[in-house]
Structure formats: C-alpha cells, structure tokens
Short mmCIF file of C-alpha atoms and ligand atoms in Angstrom, two decimals:
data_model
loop_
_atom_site.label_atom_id
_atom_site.label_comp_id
_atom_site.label_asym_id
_atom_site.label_seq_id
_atom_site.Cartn_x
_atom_site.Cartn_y
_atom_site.Cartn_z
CA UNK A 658 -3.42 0.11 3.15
CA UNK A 659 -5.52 -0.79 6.21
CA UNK A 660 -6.06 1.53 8.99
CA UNK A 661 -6.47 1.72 12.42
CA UNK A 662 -10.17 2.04 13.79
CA UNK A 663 -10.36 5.55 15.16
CA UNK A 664 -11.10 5.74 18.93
CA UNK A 665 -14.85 6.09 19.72
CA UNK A 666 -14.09 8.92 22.16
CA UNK A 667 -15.20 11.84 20.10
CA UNK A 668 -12.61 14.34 20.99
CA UNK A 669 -9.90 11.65 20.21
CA UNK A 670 -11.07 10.47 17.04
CA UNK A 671 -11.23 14.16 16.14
CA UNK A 672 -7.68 14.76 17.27
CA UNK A 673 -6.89 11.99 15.72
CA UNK A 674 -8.36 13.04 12.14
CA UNK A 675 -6.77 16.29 12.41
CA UNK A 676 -3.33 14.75 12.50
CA UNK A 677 -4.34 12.55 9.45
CA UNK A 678 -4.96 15.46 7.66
CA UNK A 679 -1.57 17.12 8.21
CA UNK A 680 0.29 14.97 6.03
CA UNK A 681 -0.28 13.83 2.55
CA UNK A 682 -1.21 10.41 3.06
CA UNK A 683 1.60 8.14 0.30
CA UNK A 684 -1.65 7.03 -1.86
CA UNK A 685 -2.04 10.52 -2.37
CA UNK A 686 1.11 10.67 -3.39
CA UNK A 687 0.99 7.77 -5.41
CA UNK A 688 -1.55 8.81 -7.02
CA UNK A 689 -0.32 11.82 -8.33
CA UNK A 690 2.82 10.43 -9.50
CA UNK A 691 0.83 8.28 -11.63
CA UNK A 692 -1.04 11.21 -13.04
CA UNK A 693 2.19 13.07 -13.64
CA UNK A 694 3.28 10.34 -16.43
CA UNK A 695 0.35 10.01 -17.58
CA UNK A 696 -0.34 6.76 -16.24
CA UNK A 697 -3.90 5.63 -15.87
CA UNK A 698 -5.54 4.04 -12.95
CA UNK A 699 -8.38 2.48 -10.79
CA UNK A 700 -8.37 2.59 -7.04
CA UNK A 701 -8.76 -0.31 -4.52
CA UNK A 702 -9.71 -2.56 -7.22
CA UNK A 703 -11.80 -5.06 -6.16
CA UNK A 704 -12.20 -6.88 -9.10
CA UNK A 705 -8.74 -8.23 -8.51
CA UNK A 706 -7.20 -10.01 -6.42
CA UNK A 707 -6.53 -8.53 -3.42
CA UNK A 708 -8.19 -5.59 -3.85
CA UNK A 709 -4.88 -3.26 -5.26
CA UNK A 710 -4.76 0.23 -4.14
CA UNK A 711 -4.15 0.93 -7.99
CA UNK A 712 -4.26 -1.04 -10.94
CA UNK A 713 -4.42 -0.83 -14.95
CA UNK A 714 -5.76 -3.88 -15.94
CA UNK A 715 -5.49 -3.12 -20.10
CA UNK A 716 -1.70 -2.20 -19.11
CA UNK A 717 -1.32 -4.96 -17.18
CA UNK A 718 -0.28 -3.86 -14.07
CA UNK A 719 -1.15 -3.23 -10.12
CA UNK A 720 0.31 -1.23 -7.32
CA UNK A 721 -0.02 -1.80 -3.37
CA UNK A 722 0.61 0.83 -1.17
CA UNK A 723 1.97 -0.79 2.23
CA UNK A 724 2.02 0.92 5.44
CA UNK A 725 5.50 0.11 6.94
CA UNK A 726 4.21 -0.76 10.23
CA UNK A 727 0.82 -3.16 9.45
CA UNK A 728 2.76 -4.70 6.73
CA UNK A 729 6.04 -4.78 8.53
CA UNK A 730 8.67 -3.20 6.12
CA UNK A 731 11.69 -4.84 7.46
CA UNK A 732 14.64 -2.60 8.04
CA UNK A 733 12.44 0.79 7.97
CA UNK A 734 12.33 2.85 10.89
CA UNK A 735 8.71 2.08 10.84
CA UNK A 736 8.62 -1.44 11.01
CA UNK A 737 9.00 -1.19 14.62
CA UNK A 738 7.45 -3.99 16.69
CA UNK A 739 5.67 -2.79 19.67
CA UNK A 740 7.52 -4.14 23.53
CA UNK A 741 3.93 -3.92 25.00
CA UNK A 742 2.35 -7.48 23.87
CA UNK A 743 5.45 -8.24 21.53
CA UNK A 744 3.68 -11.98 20.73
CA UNK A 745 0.72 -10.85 19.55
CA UNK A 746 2.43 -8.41 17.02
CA UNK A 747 4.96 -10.75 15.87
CA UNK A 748 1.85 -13.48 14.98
CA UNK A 749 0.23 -10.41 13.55
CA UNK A 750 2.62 -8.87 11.66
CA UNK A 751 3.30 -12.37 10.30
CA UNK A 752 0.01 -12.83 9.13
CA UNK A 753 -0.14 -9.57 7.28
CA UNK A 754 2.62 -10.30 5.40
CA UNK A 755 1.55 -13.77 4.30
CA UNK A 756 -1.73 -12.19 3.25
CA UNK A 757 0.48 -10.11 1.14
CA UNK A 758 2.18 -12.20 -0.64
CA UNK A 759 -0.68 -14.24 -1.15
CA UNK A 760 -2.44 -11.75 -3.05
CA UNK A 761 0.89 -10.71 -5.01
CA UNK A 762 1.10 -14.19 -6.28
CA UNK A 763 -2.65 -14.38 -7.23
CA UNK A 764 -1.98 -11.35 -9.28
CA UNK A 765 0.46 -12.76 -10.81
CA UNK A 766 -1.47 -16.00 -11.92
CA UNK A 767 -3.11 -13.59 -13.48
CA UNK A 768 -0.21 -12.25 -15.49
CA UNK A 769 0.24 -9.09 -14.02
CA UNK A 770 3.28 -6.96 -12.83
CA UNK A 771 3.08 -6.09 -9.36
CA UNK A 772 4.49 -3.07 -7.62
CA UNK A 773 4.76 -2.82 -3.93
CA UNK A 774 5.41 1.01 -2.61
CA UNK A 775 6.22 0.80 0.90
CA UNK A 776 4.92 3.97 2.77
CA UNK A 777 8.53 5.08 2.91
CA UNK A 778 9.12 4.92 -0.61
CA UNK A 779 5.79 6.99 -1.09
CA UNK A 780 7.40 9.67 0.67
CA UNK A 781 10.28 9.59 -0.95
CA UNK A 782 10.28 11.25 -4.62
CA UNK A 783 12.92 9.33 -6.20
CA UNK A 784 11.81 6.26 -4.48
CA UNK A 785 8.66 6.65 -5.86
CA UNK A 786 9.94 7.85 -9.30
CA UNK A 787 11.82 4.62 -9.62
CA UNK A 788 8.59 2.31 -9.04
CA UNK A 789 6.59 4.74 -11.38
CA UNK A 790 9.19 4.53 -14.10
CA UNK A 791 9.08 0.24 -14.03
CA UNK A 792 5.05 0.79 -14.85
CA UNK A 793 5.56 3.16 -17.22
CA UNK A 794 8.48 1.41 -19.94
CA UNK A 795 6.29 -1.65 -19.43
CA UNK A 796 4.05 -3.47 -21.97
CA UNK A 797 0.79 -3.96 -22.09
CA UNK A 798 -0.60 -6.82 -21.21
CA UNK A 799 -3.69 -9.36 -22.06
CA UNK A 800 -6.74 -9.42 -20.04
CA UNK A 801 -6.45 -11.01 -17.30
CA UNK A 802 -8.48 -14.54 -17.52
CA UNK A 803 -10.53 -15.36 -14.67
ZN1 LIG B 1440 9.35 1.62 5.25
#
C-alpha cells in the first residue's frame, strides 16, 4: 500500500510517526491472519507482478492490501475525494486504480488467484476472515511461467 511522504519538518514527521504507530497498520493484520491458518507467505513480492503485499507462489495465490483512500475504495467512508484541488484527485485516483487492475490482470496471466483486502476489510475480522478463508480451501497451483 503506498504511503504518503512524511513532512520534512522534523517535529511533524515525528508527530506524524507517532500516530502511525497507534494503530495496527491492516498488513499487520493481514499478516497475522495468514499466520493464524497456517497460511504461508512472502511480503511485497517483487518477483511478481506488481509487487503483492503477500503472495504464495507454490499455492498459487497473491494478496494486495489497498488503502481506501490512494486506491479509492468506492462506497467506504474513506474513499473520500478531497474539495481542495478536486481535479487533480479525481485524475489521480483514476490512475491508481487503473494501475491496479493492471497488475491484477498480469497476475492473473500468470494463473494466479488474486485477493484484494481493502484497508476496511483489514480492520474488520470477519471481513478479513472471509478473504483468508477463499486462500485457504484453494488449490495449489503450477509455477507461474514467466
Ligand atoms: Zn474501504
């Protein structure tokens, strides 16, 4: 999930770091659900496509985590477009979310299953429970091929 640049004003960016802190971010929490049925993972897998916050290549899945406002989660409370500048957030917003589904499709080329976990659903333990359960009744799947 991208994230904003922190402010170069050093008592900002620590202020701003502190309130990072207070919150389990959702890979966190994404993460652990994974662990908790056993699933195995990698992190930001570059070797992918699009660079997946999780993936199991063997199993034949990946997993992005999408912040609901950069990626735009439509009807979420978070998906909020800012007044201030409204253009250059719609073109933005836009853009993010043809990047995503760029990179879904490429992982699907490759013949894998593709979970998205909006930030929301992160939060959210039986959201999340029902994305972990799709992973876990799945197959396994080839290799990838180039
Ligand atoms: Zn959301």
């Amino acid at each position: 999930m991208p994230r904003p640049l922190l402010p170069t004003d050093p008592a900002r960016r620590a202020l701003m770091q502190r309130v990072r802190q207070r919150r389990t971010r959702p890979e966190d929490l994404v993460a652990a659900g994974l662990r908790e049925r056993g699933l195995h993972y990698r992190r930001n897998v570059k070797a992918l496509p699009g660079s997946p916050d999780f993936a199991n290549r063997r199993r034949g899945w990946a997993i992005f985590v999408n912040g609901c406002f950069w990626h735009h989660h439509k009807g979420c409370k978070r998906g909020t477009i800012p007044q201030r500048n409204r253009p250059f957030w719609v073109d933005k917003f836009a853009a993010n979310r043809r990047r995503d589904a760029t990179k879904i499709r490429a992982l699907r080329r490759a013949g894998l299953r593709v979970v998205v976990i909006w930030e929301c659903e992160a939060l959210d333990p039986r959201r999340l429970a029902q994305h972990l359960a799709v992973l876990a009744n799945g197959r396994s799947a080839p290799w990838p091929k180039g």
